Amino acid sequence: SIAYAASFGDAHFTQETLAVLRERLQNFKALGLRENTLLPFVKENASVPVQRVLDPTLLLEAEDYEPITAPRKENQPYLLLYTRRHDPNMSAYAEKLAAENHWQIIEISLRAENAQRHRMFYEAGVEEFLSLVKHAEFVITNSYHGMIFSIQFGRPFFVFSREQCSSKISELLELFGLSDRLLTTGREKPGLDLCYENVYAAIQREREQSIHFLSEILSGVR
């Protein structure tokens, strides 16, 4: 077995569960990890190649998603609010930012009470999700992949920290030089504009390393 982009999330292990993990690591011929959190532990306890790698969605470039991206869903300028877990600070920040810029709010979540204020996309699938991110004036989210596709499509964004996701979000932002995009309360004062030139250079460098890891490992199991 080969693991690619395995994730521990926010890892909290006891000595007993670490012992189980140490044993289970022996089942793999190679391990590509999405976060640095337990990289030293895994390297120490696995006698196989171990490397931090990119999330699979970042191995492709933005244009690769065009065939499955739905047509634009809203002609008016809008802010996309993509909520994986309700955060009143995030919602308040999104509403303030949208009001200041005269943007409609399109929301992907299951919160029925917001239907009176926002245009809700309860039915959004992959195709609609990609389209809504691609054409947004701004994205506010607490989703890991909401953040990733904002980056892929070059959209300005802020991502709010979320329990069980904060480590993988903050690590990826740091890797791409985007740490100021992470908010906690919404009272932070980062700039709204983003220049993606250096970000895409960093992504390409990491993408090449991750694809090389995959190629090397897979060449040994054919």
PDB file of N, CA, C and O in Angstrom, residues 35-75:
ATOM      1  N   GLU A  35       0.487  17.133   6.063  1.00  0.00           N
ATOM      2  CA  GLU A  35       0.937  18.122   7.045  1.00  0.00           C
ATOM      3  C   GLU A  35       2.259  17.692   7.676  1.00  0.00           C
ATOM      4  O   GLU A  35       2.632  16.523   7.653  1.00  0.00           O
ATOM      5  N   ASN A  36       2.911  18.667   8.281  1.00  0.00           N
ATOM      6  CA  ASN A  36       4.183  18.410   8.964  1.00  0.00           C
ATOM      7  C   ASN A  36       4.004  17.882  10.379  1.00  0.00           C
ATOM      8  O   ASN A  36       4.982  17.472  11.007  1.00  0.00           O
ATOM      9  N   THR A  37       2.767  17.913  10.886  1.00  0.00           N
ATOM     10  CA  THR A  37       2.515  17.679  12.310  1.00  0.00           C
ATOM     11  C   THR A  37       3.232  16.444  12.843  1.00  0.00           C
ATOM     12  O   THR A  37       3.937  16.506  13.846  1.00  0.00           O
ATOM     13  N   LEU A  38       3.032  15.309  12.193  1.00  0.00           N
ATOM     14  CA  LEU A  38       3.636  14.068  12.671  1.00  0.00           C
ATOM     15  C   LEU A  38       4.701  13.542  11.713  1.00  0.00           C
ATOM     16  O   LEU A  38       5.070  12.370  11.777  1.00  0.00           O
ATOM     17  N   LEU A  39       5.213  14.405  10.851  1.00  0.00           N
ATOM     18  CA  LEU A  39       6.240  13.974   9.909  1.00  0.00           C
ATOM     19  C   LEU A  39       7.470  13.400  10.615  1.00  0.00           C
ATOM     20  O   LEU A  39       7.961  12.323  10.238  1.00  0.00           O
ATOM     21  N   PRO A  40       8.000  14.046  11.663  1.00  0.00           N
ATOM     22  CA  PRO A  40       9.159  13.461  12.360  1.00  0.00           C
ATOM     23  C   PRO A  40       8.845  12.091  12.956  1.00  0.00           C
ATOM     24  O   PRO A  40       9.672  11.168  12.875  1.00  0.00           O
ATOM     25  N   PHE A  41       7.665  11.942  13.555  1.00  0.00           N
ATOM     26  CA  PHE A  41       7.288  10.661  14.153  1.00  0.00           C
ATOM     27  C   PHE A  41       7.208   9.579  13.083  1.00  0.00           C
ATOM     28  O   PHE A  41       7.716   8.462  13.267  1.00  0.00           O
ATOM     29  N   VAL A  42       6.574   9.885  11.960  1.00  0.00           N
ATOM     30  CA  VAL A  42       6.417   8.891  10.903  1.00  0.00           C
ATOM     31  C   VAL A  42       7.769   8.514  10.317  1.00  0.00           C
ATOM     32  O   VAL A  42       8.056   7.335  10.086  1.00  0.00           O
ATOM     33  N   LYS A  43       8.631   9.492  10.089  1.00  0.00           N
ATOM     34  CA  LYS A  43       9.963   9.188   9.547  1.00  0.00           C
ATOM     35  C   LYS A  43      10.755   8.302  10.499  1.00  0.00           C
ATOM     36  O   LYS A  43      11.501   7.410  10.061  1.00  0.00           O
ATOM     37  N   GLU A  44      10.577   8.542  11.776  1.00  0.00           N
ATOM     38  CA  GLU A  44      11.320   7.768  12.780  1.00  0.00           C
ATOM     39  C   GLU A  44      10.802   6.338  12.885  1.00  0.00           C
ATOM     40  O   GLU A  44      11.559   5.419  13.202  1.00  0.00           O
ATOM     41  N   ASN A  45       9.516   6.147  12.582  1.00  0.00           N
ATOM     42  CA  ASN A  45       8.894   4.839  12.833  1.00  0.00           C
ATOM     43  C   ASN A  45       8.487   4.094  11.567  1.00  0.00           C
ATOM     44  O   ASN A  45       7.774   3.095  11.646  1.00  0.00           O
ATOM     45  N   ALA A  46       8.933   4.560  10.416  1.00  0.00           N
ATOM     46  CA  ALA A  46       8.648   3.860   9.160  1.00  0.00           C
ATOM     47  C   ALA A  46       9.941   3.758   8.369  1.00  0.00           C
ATOM     48  O   ALA A  46      10.636   4.755   8.167  1.00  0.00           O
ATOM     49  N   SER A  47      10.269   2.568   7.938  1.00  0.00           N
ATOM     50  CA  SER A  47      11.518   2.352   7.194  1.00  0.00           C
ATOM     51  C   SER A  47      11.258   2.397   5.689  1.00  0.00           C
ATOM     52  O   SER A  47      11.778   1.586   4.931  1.00  0.00           O
ATOM     53  N   VAL A  48      10.414   3.354   5.290  1.00  0.00           N
ATOM     54  CA  VAL A  48      10.049   3.509   3.879  1.00  0.00           C
ATOM     55  C   VAL A  48      10.119   5.003   3.543  1.00  0.00           C
ATOM     56  O   VAL A  48      10.214   5.837   4.450  1.00  0.00           O
ATOM     57  N   PRO A  49      10.088   5.369   2.251  1.00  0.00           N
ATOM     58  CA  PRO A  49      10.092   6.799   1.909  1.00  0.00           C
ATOM     59  C   PRO A  49       8.914   7.544   2.541  1.00  0.00           C
ATOM     60  O   PRO A  49       7.773   7.089   2.482  1.00  0.00           O
ATOM     61  N   VAL A  50       9.227   8.686   3.145  1.00  0.00           N
ATOM     62  CA  VAL A  50       8.213   9.535   3.777  1.00  0.00           C
ATOM     63  C   VAL A  50       8.466  10.971   3.326  1.00  0.00           C
ATOM     64  O   VAL A  50       9.608  11.449   3.387  1.00  0.00           O
ATOM     65  N   GLN A  51       7.412  11.660   2.896  1.00  0.00           N
ATOM     66  CA  GLN A  51       7.594  13.023   2.395  1.00  0.00           C
ATOM     67  C   GLN A  51       6.301  13.811   2.599  1.00  0.00           C
ATOM     68  O   GLN A  51       5.206  13.255   2.511  1.00  0.00           O
ATOM     69  N   ARG A  52       6.436  15.102   2.876  1.00  0.00           N
ATOM     70  CA  ARG A  52       5.254  15.969   2.861  1.00  0.00           C
ATOM     71  C   ARG A  52       4.916  16.262   1.409  1.00  0.00           C
ATOM     72  O   ARG A  52       5.785  16.595   0.608  1.00  0.00           O
ATOM     73  N   VAL A  53       3.635  16.147   1.068  1.00  0.00           N
ATOM     74  CA  VAL A  53       3.192  16.339  -0.309  1.00  0.00           C
ATOM     75  C   VAL A  53       1.972  17.258  -0.338  1.00  0.00           C
ATOM     76  O   VAL A  53       1.319  17.490   0.678  1.00  0.00           O
ATOM     77  N   LEU A  54       1.664  17.756  -1.532  1.00  0.00           N
ATOM     78  CA  LEU A  54       0.510  18.624  -1.706  1.00  0.00           C
ATOM     79  C   LEU A  54      -0.789  17.836  -1.733  1.00  0.00           C
ATOM     80  O   LEU A  54      -0.832  16.670  -2.136  1.00  0.00           O
ATOM     81  N   ASP A  55      -1.867  18.500  -1.343  1.00  0.00           N
ATOM     82  CA  ASP A  55      -3.196  17.942  -1.536  1.00  0.00           C
ATOM     83  C   ASP A  55      -3.382  17.626  -3.021  1.00  0.00           C
ATOM     84  O   ASP A  55      -2.931  18.384  -3.885  1.00  0.00           O
ATOM     85  N   PRO A  56      -4.038  16.512  -3.358  1.00  0.00           N
ATOM     86  CA  PRO A  56      -4.174  16.129  -4.770  1.00  0.00           C
ATOM     87  C   PRO A  56      -4.815  17.198  -5.647  1.00  0.00           C
ATOM     88  O   PRO A  56      -4.505  17.290  -6.841  1.00  0.00           O
ATOM     89  N   THR A  57      -5.708  18.018  -5.090  1.00  0.00           N
ATOM     90  CA  THR A  57      -6.366  19.049  -5.895  1.00  0.00           C
ATOM     91  C   THR A  57      -5.386  20.100  -6.388  1.00  0.00           C
ATOM     92  O   THR A  57      -5.689  20.833  -7.338  1.00  0.00           O
ATOM     93  N   LEU A  58      -4.210  20.186  -5.770  1.00  0.00           N
ATOM     94  CA  LEU A  58      -3.199  21.153  -6.188  1.00  0.00           C
ATOM     95  C   LEU A  58      -2.193  20.570  -7.183  1.00  0.00           C
ATOM     96  O   LEU A  58      -1.321  21.278  -7.665  1.00  0.00           O
ATOM     97  N   LEU A  59      -2.328  19.290  -7.508  1.00  0.00           N
ATOM     98  CA  LEU A  59      -1.462  18.704  -8.525  1.00  0.00           C
ATOM     99  C   LEU A  59      -1.902  19.136  -9.923  1.00  0.00           C
ATOM    100  O   LEU A  59      -1.121  19.069 -10.873  1.00  0.00           O
ATOM    101  N   LEU A  60      -3.163  19.566 -10.037  1.00  0.00           N
ATOM    102  CA  LEU A  60      -3.683  20.096 -11.292  1.00  0.00           C
ATOM    103  C   LEU A  60      -3.592  21.616 -11.283  1.00  0.00           C
ATOM    104  O   LEU A  60      -3.499  22.234 -10.223  1.00  0.00           O
ATOM    105  N   GLU A  61      -3.657  22.206 -12.469  1.00  0.00           N
ATOM    106  CA  GLU A  61      -3.725  23.656 -12.581  1.00  0.00           C
ATOM    107  C   GLU A  61      -5.166  24.074 -12.803  1.00  0.00           C
ATOM    108  O   GLU A  61      -6.040  23.245 -13.102  1.00  0.00           O
ATOM    109  N   ALA A  62      -5.441  25.373 -12.642  1.00  0.00           N
ATOM    110  CA  ALA A  62      -6.819  25.869 -12.691  1.00  0.00           C
ATOM    111  C   ALA A  62      -7.532  25.462 -13.973  1.00  0.00           C
ATOM    112  O   ALA A  62      -8.698  25.044 -13.948  1.00  0.00           O
ATOM    113  N   GLU A  63      -6.841  25.547 -15.110  1.00  0.00           N
ATOM    114  CA  GLU A  63      -7.497  25.239 -16.383  1.00  0.00           C
ATOM    115  C   GLU A  63      -7.895  23.775 -16.505  1.00  0.00           C
ATOM    116  O   GLU A  63      -8.782  23.430 -17.290  1.00  0.00           O
ATOM    117  N   ASP A  64      -7.259  22.908 -15.722  1.00  0.00           N
ATOM    118  CA  ASP A  64      -7.621  21.495 -15.757  1.00  0.00           C
ATOM    119  C   ASP A  64      -9.029  21.250 -15.219  1.00  0.00           C
ATOM    120  O   ASP A  64      -9.632  20.201 -15.498  1.00  0.00           O
ATOM    121  N   TYR A  65      -9.545  22.196 -14.451  1.00  0.00           N
ATOM    122  CA  TYR A  65     -10.887  22.048 -13.879  1.00  0.00           C
ATOM    123  C   TYR A  65     -11.987  22.611 -14.781  1.00  0.00           C
ATOM    124  O   TYR A  65     -13.180  22.458 -14.476  1.00  0.00           O
ATOM    125  N   GLU A  66     -11.604  23.234 -15.876  1.00  0.00           N
ATOM    126  CA  GLU A  66     -12.590  23.859 -16.756  1.00  0.00           C
ATOM    127  C   GLU A  66     -13.659  22.887 -17.259  1.00  0.00           C
ATOM    128  O   GLU A  66     -14.840  23.227 -17.295  1.00  0.00           O
ATOM    129  N   PRO A  67     -13.288  21.672 -17.671  1.00  0.00           N
ATOM    130  CA  PRO A  67     -14.315  20.773 -18.217  1.00  0.00           C
ATOM    131  C   PRO A  67     -15.427  20.411 -17.231  1.00  0.00           C
ATOM    132  O   PRO A  67     -16.509  20.004 -17.660  1.00  0.00           O
ATOM    133  N   ILE A  68     -15.168  20.543 -15.941  1.00  0.00           N
ATOM    134  CA  ILE A  68     -16.215  20.183 -14.970  1.00  0.00           C
ATOM    135  C   ILE A  68     -16.712  21.408 -14.192  1.00  0.00           C
ATOM    136  O   ILE A  68     -17.392  21.254 -13.171  1.00  0.00           O
ATOM    137  N   THR A  69     -16.394  22.606 -14.658  1.00  0.00           N
ATOM    138  CA  THR A  69     -16.859  23.824 -13.996  1.00  0.00           C
ATOM    139  C   THR A  69     -18.131  24.322 -14.673  1.00  0.00           C
ATOM    140  O   THR A  69     -18.150  24.539 -15.886  1.00  0.00           O
ATOM    141  N   ALA A  70     -19.184  24.472 -13.886  1.00  0.00           N
ATOM    142  CA  ALA A  70     -20.461  24.922 -14.428  1.00  0.00           C
ATOM    143  C   ALA A  70     -20.359  26.368 -14.920  1.00  0.00           C
ATOM    144  O   ALA A  70     -19.485  27.118 -14.483  1.00  0.00           O
ATOM    145  N   PRO A  71     -21.247  26.784 -15.840  1.00  0.00           N
ATOM    146  CA  PRO A  71     -21.286  28.186 -16.252  1.00  0.00           C
ATOM    147  C   PRO A  71     -21.567  29.097 -15.057  1.00  0.00           C
ATOM    148  O   PRO A  71     -22.070  28.648 -14.018  1.00  0.00           O
ATOM    149  N   ARG A  72     -21.233  30.359 -15.221  1.00  0.00           N
ATOM    150  CA  ARG A  72     -21.440  31.334 -14.148  1.00  0.00           C
ATOM    151  C   ARG A  72     -22.893  31.311 -13.686  1.00  0.00           C
ATOM    152  O   ARG A  72     -23.816  31.306 -14.509  1.00  0.00           O
ATOM    153  N   LYS A  73     -23.112  31.339 -12.378  1.00  0.00           N
ATOM    154  CA  LYS A  73     -24.439  31.202 -11.792  1.00  0.00           C
ATOM    155  C   LYS A  73     -25.083  32.523 -11.416  1.00  0.00           C
ATOM    156  O   LYS A  73     -26.293  32.573 -11.178  1.00  0.00           O
ATOM    157  N   GLU A  74     -24.314  33.579 -11.303  1.00  0.00           N
ATOM    158  CA  GLU A  74     -24.839  34.870 -10.851  1.00  0.00           C
ATOM    159  C   GLU A  74     -24.123  35.983 -11.603  1.00  0.00           C
ATOM    160  O   GLU A  74     -22.904  36.066 -11.569  1.00  0.00           O
ATOM    161  N   ASN A  75     -24.887  36.816 -12.287  1.00  0.00           N
ATOM    162  CA  ASN A  75     -24.278  37.873 -13.097  1.00  0.00           C
ATOM    163  C   ASN A  75     -23.822  39.070 -12.272  1.00  0.00           C
ATOM    164  O   ASN A  75     -22.910  39.782 -12.658  1.00  0.00           O
TER     165      ASN A  75
END
